[in-house]
Amino acid sequence: MLSVRNLHAGYGDSEVLHGVDLDVEKGEVVAIVGANGVGKTTLLRTLAGLIKPSAGNATFKGQEIGGLPAHRAVESGLVMVPEGRRLFPRMNVRRNLEIGAYTTRARARMNENLGTIYELFPFLREREAQLAGTLSGGQQQMCAIGRGLMAMPDLLLLDEVSLGLAPIAVKRVYEALGQIRGTGLTLVIVEQNVTQALRAADRAYVIAGGRVVVSGTGQELINNEDVRRAYLGIGLHEKEEASL
Ligand SMILES: Nc1ncnc2c1ncn2[C@@H]1O[C@H](COP(=O)(O)OP(=O)(O)OP(=O)(O)O)[C@@H](O)[C@H]1O
Ligand SMILES: [Mg+2]
């Protein structure tokens, strides 16, 4: 579904990604992990059309998307849920969801999709008239995911979905992602919460120095002590928890 080859991108003269290669198959959950500031968000933003790559290729469903403007990426079915949720706090839940349906294709099926999202997250229906800023952190994250779904993605890129959430909210958000995955959607999750992401993922890529340095199944990476120590900063205790 997504194929990235030798992708270079950054900000002005400062290159952050020095040749990233990765693949995502239809229906997979793929995690991208790595230390703070290695360029995970930059990678997602480049795929979503918010940053123009300086070299390399990214193809989505067989079409080159590197350098396409963001709205074209969304139209083709590649949608990003940004870090920090970015809801409109003074608009109600329903309006925030509707804003996600901004392509012609999605607008035409807005009510139908809203119904599907309300089935997935019943609390959003109950609170549709409530201001988004008054939801709890976990609820806001699910609202932001719902807004992404309103754009009718084939591939959803999620940046730091669990950041700043209480453990119970993290659990709920990941349960929701499991349900979404069950609908056949393909997910790419970027997380500082490495253990959580690796547990949820079929496969994972570790980024360091602007490149993919290791890849494997989530469990392989959790179990690889060298990888854990060198790139992931997770200790043995967490490893044991992760493999439970
Ligand atoms: N808008 C920007 N302009 C210039 N440099 C930026 C910009 N955004 C990020 N950077 C730099 O690019 C590098 C990669 O940042 P990026 O946000 O992609 O990393 P990350 O892996 O997502 O980090 P984090 O774990 O903190 O989310 C960092 O050195 C950062 O300072
Ligand atoms: Mg980031």
Short mmCIF file of C-alpha atoms and ligand atoms in Angstrom, two decimals:
data_model
loop_
_atom_site.label_atom_id
_atom_site.label_comp_id
_atom_site.label_asym_id
_atom_site.label_seq_id
_atom_site.Cartn_x
_atom_site.Cartn_y
_atom_site.Cartn_z
CA MET A 1 0.00 0.00 0.00
CA LEU A 2 2.81 2.39 0.93
CA SER A 3 6.35 2.14 -0.30
CA VAL A 4 9.04 4.60 0.72
CA ARG A 5 12.47 4.57 -0.92
CA ASN A 6 15.52 6.65 -0.04
CA LEU A 7 13.34 9.48 1.24
CA HIS A 8 15.15 12.67 2.18
CA ALA A 9 13.38 15.57 3.84
CA GLY A 10 13.92 18.34 6.36
CA TYR A 11 13.51 22.01 7.02
CA GLY A 12 15.31 24.50 4.82
CA ASP A 13 18.97 23.56 4.71
CA SER A 14 18.73 21.16 7.61
CA GLU A 15 18.01 17.66 6.41
CA VAL A 16 16.36 15.40 8.99
CA LEU A 17 15.63 12.24 6.99
CA HIS A 18 18.71 10.98 5.15
CA GLY A 19 17.22 8.18 3.10
CA VAL A 20 14.32 6.33 4.71
CA ASP A 21 13.07 3.02 3.28
CA LEU A 22 9.95 1.29 4.47
CA ASP A 23 6.89 -0.59 3.30
CA VAL A 24 3.38 -0.92 4.63
CA GLU A 25 1.07 -3.64 3.34
CA LYS A 26 -2.69 -3.32 3.20
CA GLY A 27 -4.30 -4.20 6.54
CA GLU A 28 -1.11 -3.98 8.55
CA VAL A 29 -0.41 -2.01 11.69
CA VAL A 30 3.12 -0.66 11.40
CA ALA A 31 4.88 1.19 14.20
CA ILE A 32 7.64 3.73 13.70
CA VAL A 33 9.69 4.28 16.82
CA GLY A 34 12.91 6.01 17.77
CA ALA A 35 14.36 8.54 20.17
CA ASN A 36 13.11 12.10 20.54
CA GLY A 37 13.83 14.32 17.59
CA VAL A 38 14.96 11.60 15.14
CA GLY A 39 12.40 12.70 12.57
CA LYS A 40 9.33 10.53 13.12
CA THR A 41 6.93 13.44 12.84
CA THR A 42 8.90 14.80 9.90
CA LEU A 43 8.44 11.46 8.14
CA LEU A 44 4.67 11.46 8.70
CA ARG A 45 4.39 15.09 7.62
CA THR A 46 6.34 14.34 4.46
CA LEU A 47 4.08 11.39 3.63
CA ALA A 48 1.00 13.53 4.30
CA GLY A 49 2.20 16.19 1.88
CA LEU A 50 3.00 18.86 4.46
CA ILE A 51 6.75 18.76 3.75
CA LYS A 52 8.20 18.39 0.29
CA PRO A 53 10.83 15.64 0.11
CA SER A 54 14.21 16.76 -1.23
CA ALA A 55 14.93 13.33 -2.75
CA GLY A 56 13.56 9.82 -2.95
CA ASN A 57 10.14 8.33 -3.58
CA ALA A 58 6.98 7.56 -1.73
CA THR A 59 4.25 5.65 -3.53
CA PHE A 60 0.79 5.09 -2.11
CA LYS A 61 -1.50 2.57 -3.84
CA GLY A 62 0.96 2.61 -6.73
CA GLN A 63 0.94 6.39 -7.21
CA GLU A 64 3.81 8.72 -6.43
CA ILE A 65 2.81 10.97 -3.53
CA GLY A 66 6.16 12.62 -2.69
CA GLY A 67 5.61 16.34 -3.13
CA LEU A 68 1.85 16.11 -3.67
CA PRO A 69 -0.01 18.80 -1.73
CA ALA A 70 -1.68 17.65 1.50
CA HIS A 71 -5.25 17.83 0.21
CA ARG A 72 -4.31 15.55 -2.68
CA ALA A 73 -2.86 13.02 -0.27
CA VAL A 74 -6.10 13.09 1.71
CA GLU A 75 -8.16 12.70 -1.45
CA SER A 76 -6.12 9.64 -2.36
CA GLY A 77 -6.89 8.11 1.06
CA LEU A 78 -3.82 8.95 3.12
CA VAL A 79 -4.83 10.82 6.27
CA MET A 80 -2.81 11.95 9.28
CA VAL A 81 -4.02 12.39 12.84
CA PRO A 82 -1.51 14.96 14.13
CA GLU A 83 0.24 14.97 17.46
CA GLY A 84 -1.61 17.02 20.07
CA ARG A 85 -5.02 16.23 18.53
CA ARG A 86 -5.55 19.78 17.19
CA LEU A 87 -9.29 19.86 17.76
CA PHE A 88 -11.19 23.13 17.77
CA PRO A 89 -11.87 23.35 21.51
CA ARG A 90 -14.72 25.86 21.23
CA MET A 91 -16.58 23.90 18.58
CA ASN A 92 -18.76 21.00 19.48
CA VAL A 93 -17.81 17.38 18.90
CA ARG A 94 -20.03 16.94 15.87
CA ARG A 95 -18.63 20.04 14.14
CA ASN A 96 -15.06 18.85 14.81
CA LEU A 97 -15.91 15.53 13.19
CA GLU A 98 -17.61 17.18 10.23
CA ILE A 99 -14.50 19.26 9.59
CA GLY A 100 -12.67 16.01 8.83
CA ALA A 101 -14.93 15.44 5.83
CA TYR A 102 -13.43 18.14 3.69
CA THR A 103 -12.85 16.32 0.43
CA THR A 104 -15.68 16.13 -2.09
CA ARG A 105 -15.76 12.38 -1.76
CA ALA A 106 -16.01 12.49 2.04
CA ARG A 107 -18.52 15.33 2.11
CA ALA A 108 -20.86 13.36 -0.10
CA ARG A 109 -20.96 10.57 2.48
CA MET A 110 -20.68 12.64 5.62
CA ASN A 111 -23.82 11.51 7.43
CA GLU A 112 -23.22 7.87 6.69
CA ASN A 113 -19.62 8.09 7.92
CA LEU A 114 -20.68 10.01 11.00
CA GLY A 115 -23.04 7.15 11.82
CA THR A 116 -20.20 4.62 11.46
CA ILE A 117 -17.93 6.65 13.72
CA TYR A 118 -20.68 7.02 16.32
CA GLU A 119 -21.05 3.25 16.29
CA LEU A 120 -17.33 2.89 16.87
CA PHE A 121 -17.25 5.56 19.60
CA PRO A 122 -20.75 5.76 21.09
CA PHE A 123 -19.68 8.44 23.59
CA LEU A 124 -19.09 10.80 20.66
CA ARG A 125 -22.76 10.56 19.72
CA GLU A 126 -23.82 11.15 23.33
CA ARG A 127 -21.56 14.18 23.49
CA GLU A 128 -21.96 15.50 19.98
CA ALA A 129 -23.23 18.87 21.22
CA GLN A 130 -20.50 19.22 23.85
CA LEU A 131 -17.54 21.54 23.21
CA ALA A 132 -14.52 19.46 22.22
CA GLY A 133 -12.31 21.33 24.69
CA THR A 134 -14.36 19.96 27.59
CA LEU A 135 -13.71 16.29 26.73
CA SER A 136 -11.07 14.35 28.65
CA GLY A 137 -7.69 13.84 26.98
CA GLY A 138 -8.51 10.30 25.89
CA GLN A 139 -11.89 11.36 24.54
CA GLN A 140 -10.28 14.19 22.62
CA GLN A 141 -7.84 11.75 21.09
CA MET A 142 -10.69 9.50 19.98
CA CYS A 143 -12.50 12.53 18.59
CA ALA A 144 -9.35 13.41 16.63
CA ILE A 145 -9.17 9.83 15.32
CA GLY A 146 -12.86 10.08 14.42
CA ARG A 147 -12.19 13.30 12.54
CA GLY A 148 -9.44 11.51 10.60
CA LEU A 149 -11.84 8.68 9.76
CA MET A 150 -14.34 11.21 8.41
CA ALA A 151 -11.89 11.83 5.55
CA MET A 152 -12.37 8.17 4.51
CA PRO A 153 -8.75 7.01 4.73
CA ASP A 154 -7.29 3.77 3.43
CA LEU A 155 -4.16 4.51 5.44
CA LEU A 156 -4.27 6.40 8.72
CA LEU A 157 -1.02 7.90 10.05
CA LEU A 158 -1.20 8.49 13.80
CA ASP A 159 1.36 10.69 15.53
CA GLU A 160 1.76 10.16 19.28
CA VAL A 161 -1.79 9.02 19.99
CA SER A 162 -1.01 8.18 23.60
CA LEU A 163 1.12 11.19 24.52
CA GLY A 164 0.00 12.83 27.76
CA LEU A 165 -2.81 10.37 28.39
CA ALA A 166 -3.48 8.48 31.61
CA PRO A 167 -2.83 4.72 31.38
CA ILE A 168 -6.54 3.88 31.27
CA ALA A 169 -7.05 6.34 28.41
CA VAL A 170 -4.07 4.86 26.55
CA LYS A 171 -5.70 1.46 26.89
CA ARG A 172 -9.01 2.75 25.53
CA VAL A 173 -7.37 4.50 22.59
CA TYR A 174 -5.49 1.34 21.66
CA GLU A 175 -8.65 -0.74 21.98
CA ALA A 176 -10.26 1.70 19.58
CA LEU A 177 -7.34 1.31 17.18
CA GLY A 178 -7.82 -2.45 17.38
CA GLN A 179 -11.46 -2.03 16.37
CA ILE A 180 -10.52 0.31 13.54
CA ARG A 181 -7.99 -2.17 12.33
CA GLY A 182 -10.74 -4.77 12.34
CA THR A 183 -12.57 -2.73 9.71
CA GLY A 184 -9.65 -3.35 7.33
CA LEU A 185 -7.95 0.01 7.65
CA THR A 186 -4.17 0.18 7.48
CA LEU A 187 -2.45 2.01 10.34
CA VAL A 188 0.95 3.58 10.84
CA ILE A 189 1.57 4.53 14.46
CA VAL A 190 4.38 6.76 15.63
CA GLU A 191 4.93 6.65 19.35
CA GLN A 192 7.27 7.65 22.11
CA ASN A 193 5.40 5.03 24.11
CA VAL A 194 7.51 2.38 22.43
CA THR A 195 6.26 -0.63 24.35
CA GLN A 196 2.65 0.17 23.63
CA ALA A 197 3.33 0.73 19.95
CA LEU A 198 5.37 -2.45 19.51
CA ARG A 199 2.70 -4.50 21.20
CA ALA A 200 0.03 -3.14 18.90
CA ALA A 201 2.05 -3.45 15.71
CA ASP A 202 2.46 -6.30 13.25
CA ARG A 203 5.79 -4.85 12.22
CA ALA A 204 7.93 -1.96 13.31
CA TYR A 205 10.75 0.23 12.08
CA VAL A 206 13.31 1.90 14.31
CA ILE A 207 14.61 5.22 13.07
CA ALA A 208 17.98 6.63 14.11
CA GLY A 209 20.31 9.05 12.39
CA GLY A 210 17.70 9.91 9.79
CA ARG A 211 17.41 6.33 8.52
CA VAL A 212 15.69 3.05 9.35
CA VAL A 213 18.26 1.10 11.37
CA VAL A 214 16.25 -1.96 12.40
CA SER A 215 12.96 -3.51 11.42
CA GLY A 216 11.07 -6.59 12.46
CA THR A 217 7.92 -7.75 14.14
CA GLY A 218 6.91 -5.81 17.22
CA GLN A 219 7.74 -8.78 19.43
CA GLU A 220 11.16 -9.26 17.82
CA LEU A 221 12.10 -5.69 18.60
CA ILE A 222 10.81 -5.89 22.16
CA ASN A 223 12.86 -9.06 22.69
CA ASN A 224 16.04 -7.73 21.11
CA GLU A 225 18.08 -6.43 23.99
CA ASP A 226 20.62 -4.60 21.81
CA VAL A 227 17.85 -2.76 20.00
CA ARG A 228 16.13 -1.92 23.25
CA ARG A 229 19.26 -0.57 24.82
CA ALA A 230 20.63 1.27 21.80
CA TYR A 231 17.52 2.85 20.37
CA LEU A 232 14.44 2.39 22.44
CA GLY A 233 15.43 3.22 25.98
CA ILE A 234 13.27 0.51 27.49
CA GLY A 235 14.58 -1.64 30.31
CA LEU A 236 14.18 -5.29 31.14
CA HIS A 237 11.25 -4.69 33.47
CA GLU A 238 9.29 -3.04 30.70
CA LYS A 239 10.29 -5.79 28.34
CA GLU A 240 8.78 -8.38 30.64
CA GLU A 241 5.63 -6.35 30.91
CA ALA A 242 5.53 -5.93 27.16
CA SER A 243 5.76 -9.65 26.43
CA LEU A 244 2.96 -10.59 28.85
N1 LIG B 1 9.33 23.24 11.83
C1 LIG B 1 10.61 22.90 12.02
N2 LIG B 1 11.63 23.70 11.59
C2 LIG B 1 12.92 23.34 11.77
N3 LIG B 1 13.32 22.22 12.38
C3 LIG B 1 12.35 21.39 12.82
C4 LIG B 1 10.96 21.68 12.67
N4 LIG B 1 10.25 20.67 13.22
C5 LIG B 1 11.16 19.80 13.68
N5 LIG B 1 12.42 20.22 13.46
C6 LIG B 1 13.66 19.50 13.80
O1 LIG B 1 13.71 18.31 13.04
C7 LIG B 1 14.21 17.22 13.82
C8 LIG B 1 13.20 16.09 13.81
O2 LIG B 1 12.01 16.51 14.45
P1 LIG B 1 10.71 15.60 14.51
O3 LIG B 1 9.66 16.41 15.16
O4 LIG B 1 10.43 15.05 13.18
O5 LIG B 1 11.20 14.44 15.45
P2 LIG B 1 10.35 13.33 16.22
O6 LIG B 1 11.07 12.05 16.02
O7 LIG B 1 8.93 13.40 15.82
O8 LIG B 1 10.53 13.80 17.71
P3 LIG B 1 9.55 13.64 18.98
O9 LIG B 1 9.86 12.29 19.55
O10 LIG B 1 9.98 14.74 19.89
O11 LIG B 1 8.15 13.77 18.51
C9 LIG B 1 14.49 17.79 15.20
O12 LIG B 1 15.86 18.07 15.27
C10 LIG B 1 13.67 19.05 15.25
O13 LIG B 1 14.29 20.01 16.06
MG MG B 2 7.16 13.76 16.84
#
